[in-house]
Tab-separated table of C-alpha atoms and ligand atoms in Angstrom:
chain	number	residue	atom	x	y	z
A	1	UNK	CA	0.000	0.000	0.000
A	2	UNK	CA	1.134	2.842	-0.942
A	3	UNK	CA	1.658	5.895	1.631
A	4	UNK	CA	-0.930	8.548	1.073
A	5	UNK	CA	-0.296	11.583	2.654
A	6	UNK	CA	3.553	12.136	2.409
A	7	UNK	CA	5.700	15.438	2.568
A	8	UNK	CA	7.218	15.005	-1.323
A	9	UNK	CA	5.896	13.493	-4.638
A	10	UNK	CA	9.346	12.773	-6.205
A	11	UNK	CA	8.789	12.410	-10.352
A	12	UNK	CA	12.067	10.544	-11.574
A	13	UNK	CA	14.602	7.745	-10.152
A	14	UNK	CA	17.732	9.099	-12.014
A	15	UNK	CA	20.606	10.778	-10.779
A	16	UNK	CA	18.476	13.768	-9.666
A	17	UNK	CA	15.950	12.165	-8.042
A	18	UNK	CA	18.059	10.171	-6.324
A	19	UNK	CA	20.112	12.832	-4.436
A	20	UNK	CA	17.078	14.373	-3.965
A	21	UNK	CA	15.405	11.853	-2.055
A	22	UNK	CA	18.403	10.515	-0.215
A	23	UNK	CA	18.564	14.168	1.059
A	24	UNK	CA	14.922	14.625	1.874
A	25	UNK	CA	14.667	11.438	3.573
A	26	UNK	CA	18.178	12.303	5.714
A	27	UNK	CA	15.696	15.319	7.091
A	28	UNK	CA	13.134	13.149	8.079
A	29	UNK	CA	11.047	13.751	5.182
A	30	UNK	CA	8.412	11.175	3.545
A	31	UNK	CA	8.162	11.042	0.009
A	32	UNK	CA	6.817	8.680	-2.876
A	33	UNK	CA	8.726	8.751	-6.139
A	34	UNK	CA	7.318	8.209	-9.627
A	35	UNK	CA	9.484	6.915	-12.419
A	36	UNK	CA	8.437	4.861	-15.827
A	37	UNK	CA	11.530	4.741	-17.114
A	38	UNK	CA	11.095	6.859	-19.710
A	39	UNK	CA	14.669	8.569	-20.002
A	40	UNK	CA	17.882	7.175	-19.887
A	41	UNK	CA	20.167	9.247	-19.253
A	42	UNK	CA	21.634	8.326	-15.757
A	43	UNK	CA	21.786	4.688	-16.414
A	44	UNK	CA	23.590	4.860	-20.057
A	45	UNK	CA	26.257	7.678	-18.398
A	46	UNK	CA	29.707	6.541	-17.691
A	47	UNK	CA	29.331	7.599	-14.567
A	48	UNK	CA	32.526	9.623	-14.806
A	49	UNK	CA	33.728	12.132	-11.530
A	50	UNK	CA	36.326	14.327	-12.915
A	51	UNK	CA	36.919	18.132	-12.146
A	52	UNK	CA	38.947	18.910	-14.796
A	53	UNK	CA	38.358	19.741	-18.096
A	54	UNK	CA	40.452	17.964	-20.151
A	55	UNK	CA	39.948	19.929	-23.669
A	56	UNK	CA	41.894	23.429	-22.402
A	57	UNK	CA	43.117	21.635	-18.631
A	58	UNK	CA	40.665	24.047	-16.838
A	59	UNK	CA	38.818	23.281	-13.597
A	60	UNK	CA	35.010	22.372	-14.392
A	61	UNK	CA	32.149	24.683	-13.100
A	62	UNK	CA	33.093	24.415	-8.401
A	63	UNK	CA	34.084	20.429	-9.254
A	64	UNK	CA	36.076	20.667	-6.310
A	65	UNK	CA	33.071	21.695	-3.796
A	66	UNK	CA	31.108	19.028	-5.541
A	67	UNK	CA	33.914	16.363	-5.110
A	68	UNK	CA	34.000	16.742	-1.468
A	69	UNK	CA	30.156	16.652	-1.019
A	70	UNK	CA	29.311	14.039	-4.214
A	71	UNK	CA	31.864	11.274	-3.452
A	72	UNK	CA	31.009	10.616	0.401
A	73	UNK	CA	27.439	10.908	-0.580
A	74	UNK	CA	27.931	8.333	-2.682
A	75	UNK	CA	30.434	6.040	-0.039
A	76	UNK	CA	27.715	6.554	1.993
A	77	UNK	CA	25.114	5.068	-0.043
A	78	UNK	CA	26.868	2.118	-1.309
A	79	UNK	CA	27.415	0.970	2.537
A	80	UNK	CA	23.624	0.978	2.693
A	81	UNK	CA	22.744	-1.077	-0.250
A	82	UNK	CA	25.690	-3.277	0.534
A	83	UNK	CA	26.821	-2.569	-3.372
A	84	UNK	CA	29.994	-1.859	-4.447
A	85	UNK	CA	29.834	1.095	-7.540
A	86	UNK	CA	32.395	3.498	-6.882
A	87	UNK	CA	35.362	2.675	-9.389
A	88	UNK	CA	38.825	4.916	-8.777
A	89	UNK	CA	41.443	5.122	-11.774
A	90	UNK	CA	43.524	7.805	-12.921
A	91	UNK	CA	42.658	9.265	-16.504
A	92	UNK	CA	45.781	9.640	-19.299
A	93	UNK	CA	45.068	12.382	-21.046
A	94	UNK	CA	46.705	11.940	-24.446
A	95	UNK	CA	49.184	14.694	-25.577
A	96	UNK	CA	48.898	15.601	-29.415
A	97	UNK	CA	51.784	18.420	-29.351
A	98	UNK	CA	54.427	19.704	-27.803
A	99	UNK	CA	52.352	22.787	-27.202
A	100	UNK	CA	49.838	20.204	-25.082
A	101	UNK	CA	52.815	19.405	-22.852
A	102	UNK	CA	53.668	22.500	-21.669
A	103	UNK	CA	50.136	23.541	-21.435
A	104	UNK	CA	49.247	20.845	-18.990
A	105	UNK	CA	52.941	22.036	-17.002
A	106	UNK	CA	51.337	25.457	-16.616
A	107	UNK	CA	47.704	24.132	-15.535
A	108	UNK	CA	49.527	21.956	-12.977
A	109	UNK	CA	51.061	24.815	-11.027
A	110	UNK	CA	47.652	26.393	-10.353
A	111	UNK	CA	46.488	25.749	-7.470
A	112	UNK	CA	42.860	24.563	-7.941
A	113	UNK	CA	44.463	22.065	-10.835
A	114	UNK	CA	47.299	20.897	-8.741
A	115	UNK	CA	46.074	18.351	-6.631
A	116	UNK	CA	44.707	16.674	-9.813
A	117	UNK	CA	47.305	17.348	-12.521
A	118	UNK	CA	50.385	14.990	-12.031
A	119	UNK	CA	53.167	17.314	-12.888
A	120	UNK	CA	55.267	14.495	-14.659
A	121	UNK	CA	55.119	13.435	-18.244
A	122	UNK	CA	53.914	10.001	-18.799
A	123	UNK	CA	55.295	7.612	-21.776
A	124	UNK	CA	53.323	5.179	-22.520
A	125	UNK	CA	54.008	1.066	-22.176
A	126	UNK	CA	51.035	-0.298	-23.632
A	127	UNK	CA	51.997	-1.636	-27.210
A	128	UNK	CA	48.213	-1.654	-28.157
A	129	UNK	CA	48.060	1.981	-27.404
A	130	UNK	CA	49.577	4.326	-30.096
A	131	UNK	CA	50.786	7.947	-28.800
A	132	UNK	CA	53.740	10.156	-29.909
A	133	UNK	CA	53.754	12.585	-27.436
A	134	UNK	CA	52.791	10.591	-24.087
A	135	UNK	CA	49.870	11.581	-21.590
A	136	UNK	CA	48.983	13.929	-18.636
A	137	UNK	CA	47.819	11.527	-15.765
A	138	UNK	CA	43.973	12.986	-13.840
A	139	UNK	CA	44.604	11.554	-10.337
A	140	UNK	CA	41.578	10.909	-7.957
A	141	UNK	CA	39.339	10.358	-10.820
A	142	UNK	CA	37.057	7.319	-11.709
A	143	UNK	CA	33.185	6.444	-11.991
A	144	UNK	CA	30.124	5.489	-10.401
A	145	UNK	CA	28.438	1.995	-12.053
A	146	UNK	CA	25.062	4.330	-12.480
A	147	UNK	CA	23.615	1.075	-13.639
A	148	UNK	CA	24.451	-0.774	-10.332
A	149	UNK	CA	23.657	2.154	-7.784
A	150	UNK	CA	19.942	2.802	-9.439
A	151	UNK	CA	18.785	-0.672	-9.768
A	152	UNK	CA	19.754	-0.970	-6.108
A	153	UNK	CA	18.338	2.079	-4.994
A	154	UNK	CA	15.288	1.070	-6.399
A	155	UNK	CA	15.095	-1.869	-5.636
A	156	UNK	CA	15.107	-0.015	-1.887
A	157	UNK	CA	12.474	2.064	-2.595
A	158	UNK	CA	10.550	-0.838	-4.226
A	159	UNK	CA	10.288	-2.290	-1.010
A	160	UNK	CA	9.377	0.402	1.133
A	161	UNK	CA	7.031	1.180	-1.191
A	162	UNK	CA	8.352	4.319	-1.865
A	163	UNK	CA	8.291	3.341	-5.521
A	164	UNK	CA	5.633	3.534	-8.287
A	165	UNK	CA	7.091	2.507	-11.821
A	166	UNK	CA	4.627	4.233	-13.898
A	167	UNK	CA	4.421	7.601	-15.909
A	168	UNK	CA	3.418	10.507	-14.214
A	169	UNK	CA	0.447	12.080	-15.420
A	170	UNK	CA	0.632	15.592	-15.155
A	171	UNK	CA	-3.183	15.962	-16.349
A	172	UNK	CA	-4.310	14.068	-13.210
A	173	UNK	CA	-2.556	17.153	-10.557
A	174	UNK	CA	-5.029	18.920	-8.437
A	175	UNK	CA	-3.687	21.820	-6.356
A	176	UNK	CA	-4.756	23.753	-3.224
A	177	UNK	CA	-2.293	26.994	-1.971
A	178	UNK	CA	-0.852	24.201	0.315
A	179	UNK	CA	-1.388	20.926	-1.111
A	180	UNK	CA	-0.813	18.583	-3.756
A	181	UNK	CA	-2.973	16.163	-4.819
A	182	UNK	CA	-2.692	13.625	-7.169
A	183	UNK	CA	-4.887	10.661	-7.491
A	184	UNK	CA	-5.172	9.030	-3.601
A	185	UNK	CA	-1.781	10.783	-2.893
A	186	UNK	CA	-1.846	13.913	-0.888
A	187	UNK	CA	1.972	15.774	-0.419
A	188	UNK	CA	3.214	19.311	0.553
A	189	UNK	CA	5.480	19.762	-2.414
A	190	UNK	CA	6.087	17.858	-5.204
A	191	UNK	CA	10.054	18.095	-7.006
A	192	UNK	CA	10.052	16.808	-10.455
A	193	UNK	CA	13.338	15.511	-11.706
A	194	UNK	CA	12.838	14.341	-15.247
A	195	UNK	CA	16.001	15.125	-17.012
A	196	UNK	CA	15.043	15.549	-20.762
A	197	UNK	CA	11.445	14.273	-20.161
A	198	UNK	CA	10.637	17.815	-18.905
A	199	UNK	CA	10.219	19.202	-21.709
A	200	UNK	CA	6.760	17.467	-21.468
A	201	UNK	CA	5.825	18.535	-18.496
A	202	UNK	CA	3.512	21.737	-19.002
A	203	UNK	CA	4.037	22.896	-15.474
A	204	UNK	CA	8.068	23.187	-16.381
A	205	UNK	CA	8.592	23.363	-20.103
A	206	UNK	CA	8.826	27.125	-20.494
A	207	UNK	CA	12.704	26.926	-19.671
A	208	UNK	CA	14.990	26.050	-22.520
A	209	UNK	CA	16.349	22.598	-21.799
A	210	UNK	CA	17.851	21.674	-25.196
A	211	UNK	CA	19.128	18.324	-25.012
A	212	UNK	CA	22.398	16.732	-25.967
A	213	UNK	CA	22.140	12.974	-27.433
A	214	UNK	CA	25.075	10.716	-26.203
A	215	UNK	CA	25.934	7.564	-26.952
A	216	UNK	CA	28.532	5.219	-25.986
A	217	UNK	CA	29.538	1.711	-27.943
A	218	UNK	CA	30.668	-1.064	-25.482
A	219	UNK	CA	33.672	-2.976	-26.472
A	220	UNK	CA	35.418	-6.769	-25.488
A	221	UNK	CA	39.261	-6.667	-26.376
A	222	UNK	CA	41.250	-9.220	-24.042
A	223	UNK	CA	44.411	-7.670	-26.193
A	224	UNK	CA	44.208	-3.876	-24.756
A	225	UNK	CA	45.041	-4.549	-20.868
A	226	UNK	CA	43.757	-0.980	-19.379
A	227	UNK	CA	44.082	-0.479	-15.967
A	228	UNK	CA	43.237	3.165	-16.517
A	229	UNK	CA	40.991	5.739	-18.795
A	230	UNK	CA	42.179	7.180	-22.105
A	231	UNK	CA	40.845	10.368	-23.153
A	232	UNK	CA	42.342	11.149	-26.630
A	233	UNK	CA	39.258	12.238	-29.100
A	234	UNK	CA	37.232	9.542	-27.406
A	235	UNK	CA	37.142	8.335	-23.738
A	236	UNK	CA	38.193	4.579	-23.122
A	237	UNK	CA	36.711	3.697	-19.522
A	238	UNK	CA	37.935	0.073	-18.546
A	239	UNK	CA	34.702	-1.719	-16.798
A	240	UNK	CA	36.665	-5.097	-15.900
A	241	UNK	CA	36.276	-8.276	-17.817
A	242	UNK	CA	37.772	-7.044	-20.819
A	243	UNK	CA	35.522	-4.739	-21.673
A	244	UNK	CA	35.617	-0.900	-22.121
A	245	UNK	CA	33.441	1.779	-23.049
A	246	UNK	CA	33.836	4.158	-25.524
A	247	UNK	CA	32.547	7.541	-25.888
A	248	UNK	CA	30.624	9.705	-25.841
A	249	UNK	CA	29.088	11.401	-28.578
A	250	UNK	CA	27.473	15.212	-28.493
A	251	UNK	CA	24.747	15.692	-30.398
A	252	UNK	CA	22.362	18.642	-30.500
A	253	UNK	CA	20.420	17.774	-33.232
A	254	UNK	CA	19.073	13.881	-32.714
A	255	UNK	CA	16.771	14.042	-29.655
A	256	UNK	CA	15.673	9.658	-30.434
A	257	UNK	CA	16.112	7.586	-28.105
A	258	UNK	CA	17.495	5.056	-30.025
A	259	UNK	CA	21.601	3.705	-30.430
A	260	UNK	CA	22.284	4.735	-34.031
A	261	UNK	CA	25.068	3.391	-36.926
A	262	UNK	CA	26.211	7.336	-37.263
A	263	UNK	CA	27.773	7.081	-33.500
A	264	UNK	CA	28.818	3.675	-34.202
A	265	UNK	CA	31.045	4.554	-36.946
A	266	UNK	CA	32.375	7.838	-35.838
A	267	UNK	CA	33.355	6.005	-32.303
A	268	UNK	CA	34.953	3.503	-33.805
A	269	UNK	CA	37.075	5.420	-36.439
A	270	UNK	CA	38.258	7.162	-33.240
A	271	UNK	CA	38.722	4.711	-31.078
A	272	UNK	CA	41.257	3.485	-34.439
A	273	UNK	CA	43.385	6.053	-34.111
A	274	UNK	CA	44.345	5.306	-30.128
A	275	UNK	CA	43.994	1.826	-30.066
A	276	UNK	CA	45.349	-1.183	-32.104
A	277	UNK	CA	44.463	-3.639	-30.841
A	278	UNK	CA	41.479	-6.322	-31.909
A	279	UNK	CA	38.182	-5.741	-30.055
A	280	UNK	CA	34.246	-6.670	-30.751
A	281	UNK	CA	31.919	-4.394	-30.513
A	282	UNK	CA	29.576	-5.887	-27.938
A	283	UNK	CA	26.676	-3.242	-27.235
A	284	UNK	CA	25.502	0.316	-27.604
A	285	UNK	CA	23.708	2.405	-25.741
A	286	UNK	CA	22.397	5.858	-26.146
A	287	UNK	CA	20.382	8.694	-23.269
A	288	UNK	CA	19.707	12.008	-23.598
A	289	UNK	CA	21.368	14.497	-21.252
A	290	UNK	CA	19.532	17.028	-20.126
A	291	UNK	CA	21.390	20.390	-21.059
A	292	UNK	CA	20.046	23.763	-20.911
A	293	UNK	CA	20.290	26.802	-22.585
A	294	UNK	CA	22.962	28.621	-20.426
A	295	UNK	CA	24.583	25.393	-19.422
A	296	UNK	CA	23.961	25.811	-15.806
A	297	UNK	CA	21.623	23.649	-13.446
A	298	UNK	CA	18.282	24.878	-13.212
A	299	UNK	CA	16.647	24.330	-10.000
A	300	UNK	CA	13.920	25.966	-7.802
A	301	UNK	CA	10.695	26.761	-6.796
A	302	UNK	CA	7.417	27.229	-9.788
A	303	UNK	CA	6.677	30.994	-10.920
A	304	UNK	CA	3.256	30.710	-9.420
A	305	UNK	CA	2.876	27.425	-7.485
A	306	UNK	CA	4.609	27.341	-4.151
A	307	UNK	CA	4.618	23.921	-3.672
A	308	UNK	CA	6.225	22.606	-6.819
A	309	UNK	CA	10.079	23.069	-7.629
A	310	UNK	CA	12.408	21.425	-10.300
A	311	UNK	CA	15.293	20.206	-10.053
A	312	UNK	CA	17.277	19.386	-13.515
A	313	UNK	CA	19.638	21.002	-16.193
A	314	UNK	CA	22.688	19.094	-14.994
A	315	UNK	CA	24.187	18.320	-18.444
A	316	UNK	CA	27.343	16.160	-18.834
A	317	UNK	CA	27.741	16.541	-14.773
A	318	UNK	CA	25.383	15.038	-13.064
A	319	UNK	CA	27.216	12.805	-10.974
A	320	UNK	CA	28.580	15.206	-9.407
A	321	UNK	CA	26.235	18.189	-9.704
A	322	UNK	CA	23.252	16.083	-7.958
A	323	UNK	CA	24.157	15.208	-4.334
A	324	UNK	CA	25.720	18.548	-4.190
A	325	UNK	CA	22.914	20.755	-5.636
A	326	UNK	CA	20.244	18.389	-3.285
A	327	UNK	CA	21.277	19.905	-0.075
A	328	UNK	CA	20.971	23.470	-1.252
A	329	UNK	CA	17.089	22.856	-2.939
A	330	UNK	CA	16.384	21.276	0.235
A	331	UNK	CA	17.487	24.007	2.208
A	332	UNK	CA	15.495	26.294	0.048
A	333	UNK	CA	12.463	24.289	0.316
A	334	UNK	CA	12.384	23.839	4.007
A	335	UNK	CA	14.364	26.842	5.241
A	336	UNK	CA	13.106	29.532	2.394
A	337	UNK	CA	16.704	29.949	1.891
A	338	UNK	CA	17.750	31.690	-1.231
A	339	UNK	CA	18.941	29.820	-4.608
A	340	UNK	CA	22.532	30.954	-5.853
A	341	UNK	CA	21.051	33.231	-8.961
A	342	UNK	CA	23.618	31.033	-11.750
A	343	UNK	CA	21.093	28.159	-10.766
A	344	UNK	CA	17.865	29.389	-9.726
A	345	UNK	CA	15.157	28.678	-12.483
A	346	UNK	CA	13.632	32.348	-11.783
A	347	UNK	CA	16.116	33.833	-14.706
A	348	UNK	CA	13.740	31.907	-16.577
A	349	UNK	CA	11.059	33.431	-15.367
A	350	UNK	CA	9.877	36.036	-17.959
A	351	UNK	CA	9.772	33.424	-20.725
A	352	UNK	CA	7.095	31.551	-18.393
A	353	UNK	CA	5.110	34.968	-18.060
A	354	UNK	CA	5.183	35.645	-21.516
A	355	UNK	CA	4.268	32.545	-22.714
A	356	UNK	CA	1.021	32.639	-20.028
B	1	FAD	C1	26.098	8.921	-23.085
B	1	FAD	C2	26.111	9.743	-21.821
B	1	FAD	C3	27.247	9.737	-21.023
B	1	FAD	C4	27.281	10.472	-19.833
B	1	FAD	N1	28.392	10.405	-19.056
B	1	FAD	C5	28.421	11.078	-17.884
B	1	FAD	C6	29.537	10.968	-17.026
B	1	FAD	O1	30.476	10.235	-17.309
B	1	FAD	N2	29.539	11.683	-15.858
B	1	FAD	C7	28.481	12.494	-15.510
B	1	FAD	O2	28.527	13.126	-14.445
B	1	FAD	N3	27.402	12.605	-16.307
B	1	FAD	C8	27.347	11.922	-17.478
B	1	FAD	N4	26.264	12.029	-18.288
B	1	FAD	C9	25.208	12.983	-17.915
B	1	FAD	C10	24.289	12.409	-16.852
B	1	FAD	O3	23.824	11.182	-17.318
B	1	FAD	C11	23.153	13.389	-16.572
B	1	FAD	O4	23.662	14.616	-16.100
B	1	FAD	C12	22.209	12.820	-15.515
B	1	FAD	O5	21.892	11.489	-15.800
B	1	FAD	C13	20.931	13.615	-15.406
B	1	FAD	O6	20.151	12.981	-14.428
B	1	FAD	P1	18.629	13.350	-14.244
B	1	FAD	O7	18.137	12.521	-13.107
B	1	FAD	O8	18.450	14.822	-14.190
B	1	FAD	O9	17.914	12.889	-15.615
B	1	FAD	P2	17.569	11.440	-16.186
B	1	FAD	O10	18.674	10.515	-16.046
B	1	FAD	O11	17.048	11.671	-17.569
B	1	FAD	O12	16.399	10.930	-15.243
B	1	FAD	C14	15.089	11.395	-15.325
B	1	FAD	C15	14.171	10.297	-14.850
B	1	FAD	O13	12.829	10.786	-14.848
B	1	FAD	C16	11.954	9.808	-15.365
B	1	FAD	N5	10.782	10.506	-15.920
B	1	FAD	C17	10.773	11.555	-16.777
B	1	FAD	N6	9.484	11.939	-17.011
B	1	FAD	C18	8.682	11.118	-16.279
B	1	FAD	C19	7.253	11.013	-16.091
B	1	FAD	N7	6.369	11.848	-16.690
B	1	FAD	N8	6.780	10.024	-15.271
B	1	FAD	C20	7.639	9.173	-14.635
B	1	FAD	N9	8.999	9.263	-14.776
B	1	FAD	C21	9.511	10.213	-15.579
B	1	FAD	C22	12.804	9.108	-16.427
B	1	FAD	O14	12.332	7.804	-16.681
B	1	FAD	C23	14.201	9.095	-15.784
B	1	FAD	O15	14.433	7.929	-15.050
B	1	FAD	C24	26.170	11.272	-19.471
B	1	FAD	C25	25.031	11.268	-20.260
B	1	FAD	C26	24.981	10.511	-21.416
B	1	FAD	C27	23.727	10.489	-22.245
């Protein structure tokens, strides 16, 4: 049976929901959570924590904040589902210059970059590996198995009944100025957390969440023997057993679903140019991440309904934007405290009063 009257209707199980709820239900907090599956965006993700961006060797948008907040969060949680998820390796960032080299040097004496840039030079040893100029090594990097973590968080949920694995229907919300009611469930607030389904939702769809299609292809190659990542013009993410991921793609343009032969090809023709060793191509997945129009999260309470708030926008980040960002909506929820203006959805909110 499911709990009726509850503090929080949660709508969607991914990375954002999750933090979300964890948070809420660390503050004593009931809630109920919707999700139909519908997006898949959390569960096809590498999973990747790394603060740095490895393109120009610049820190990524307060990574460091989020590091020290995200990765207990999630130590935390795999004690209680007795699953093991959190994966450490270092990164290699391949070096195509000379120029690249001393580059990485100079971003490894700052002092946000530091602790993460190893200041020597590594050759490489791997024969099926091909690089002329060596790599930069990422320390304290690695990735959370997404896949692993949400099927046994809700799996939890499931049996608290704290779960309902359908679609929410936003035609069936009924609203008083301190209530939410929706079917037999009655809640104070309701948070919804739907990545790129959103753009559905009529309550939320005035902000511009544009959407970047990812895929990834997953390879087997017994020859290659990584014990770390690769980034070179494609990541290579060892997962154990031989196999590897490879990826991602960025694509503003395809918002399907579906795995397609265009990301295939192109991730494989790069993937050629690293790696020569033999390998089968052994699945492919694809998600959408949700990525909005400025690039920042967008999180916060409804232009006109006080008890409904959204919490999305997290782009390629979201392992480590969501169990840092969950503390601060729940503070703003419960304690009316204020939103950091870079994240609060009310710059959007002209476009919703214009469109009304
Ligand atoms: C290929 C790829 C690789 C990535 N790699 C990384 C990475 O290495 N590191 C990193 O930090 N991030 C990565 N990301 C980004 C990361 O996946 C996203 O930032 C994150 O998953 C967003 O989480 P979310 O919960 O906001 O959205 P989602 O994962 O999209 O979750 C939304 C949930 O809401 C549910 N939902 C939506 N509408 C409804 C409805 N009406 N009723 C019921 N349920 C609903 C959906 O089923 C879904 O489960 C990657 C993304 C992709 C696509």
């Amino acid at each position: 049976m499911v709990n009726k009257k509850v503090d929080f209707i949660i709508v969607g199980a991914g990375l954002a929901g999750l933090a979300i709820s964890r948070e809420l239900h660390s503050r004593g907090k009931s809630f109920i959570t919707f999700d139909n599956s519908s997006q898949t965006s959390s569960y096809v993700a590498g999973g990747i924590f790394n603060p740095v961006i490895l393109k120009r060797f610049t820190p990524a948008w307060k990574a460091k904040e989020q590091m020290e907040i995200s990765i207990p969060f999630y130590a935390e949680l795999e004690q209680e589902l007795q699953q093991e998820f959190i994966h450490h390796w270092d990164i290699y960032r391949r070096f195509y210059s000379i120029e690249e080299q001393n580059d990485w040097f100079v971003a490894a004496d700052k002092p946000l970059l530091a602790p993460f840039l190893d200041q020597k030079l590594v050759k490489n040893s791997n024969p099926s590996v091909e690089t002329d100029y060596g790599f930069g090594r990422v320390m304290h990097t690695g990735n959370i198995d997404t896949e692993v973590m949400l099927d046994a968080y809700r799996d939890q949920l499931q049996k608290k009944q704290q779960l309902i694995a359908e679609k929410f229907d936003y035609d069936l919300v009924k609203m008083d100025s301190d209530c939410i009611m929706y079917r037999d469930i009655h809640a104070k607030h309701i948070i919804f957390c739907e990545g790129f389904g959103v753009t559905k939702n009529p309550f939320f769809n005035y902000f511009p969440l544009h959407g970047n299609k990812g895929e990834y292809i997953i390879i087997k190659s017994p020859e290659l023997k990584l014990e770390f990542a690769i980034k070179a013009s494609v990541f290579i993410m060892p997962m154990g057993n031989d196999l590897y991921k490879v990826g991602a793609t960025y694509n503003n343009h395809d918002k399907t679903p579906e795995p397609t032969s265009e990301a295939r090809e192109q991730l494989e023709a790069s993937l050629k140019q690293v790696v020569n060793a033999s390998y089968e191509v052994v699945d492919q997945v694809a998600g959408i991440r949700p990525t909005s129009g400025d690039r920042r999260p967008v999180v916060g309470k409804h232009p006109e309904f006080d008890t409904m708030y959204c919490f999305n926008g997290f782009g390629s980040r979201g392992v480590l934007i969501a169990p840092y960002l969950a503390p601060k909506l729940a503070d703003h929820i419960l304690e009316d405290s204020t939103l950091e203006k870079e994240i609060d959805i009310a710059r959007f909110q002209k476009r919703y009063f214009k469109r009304s």
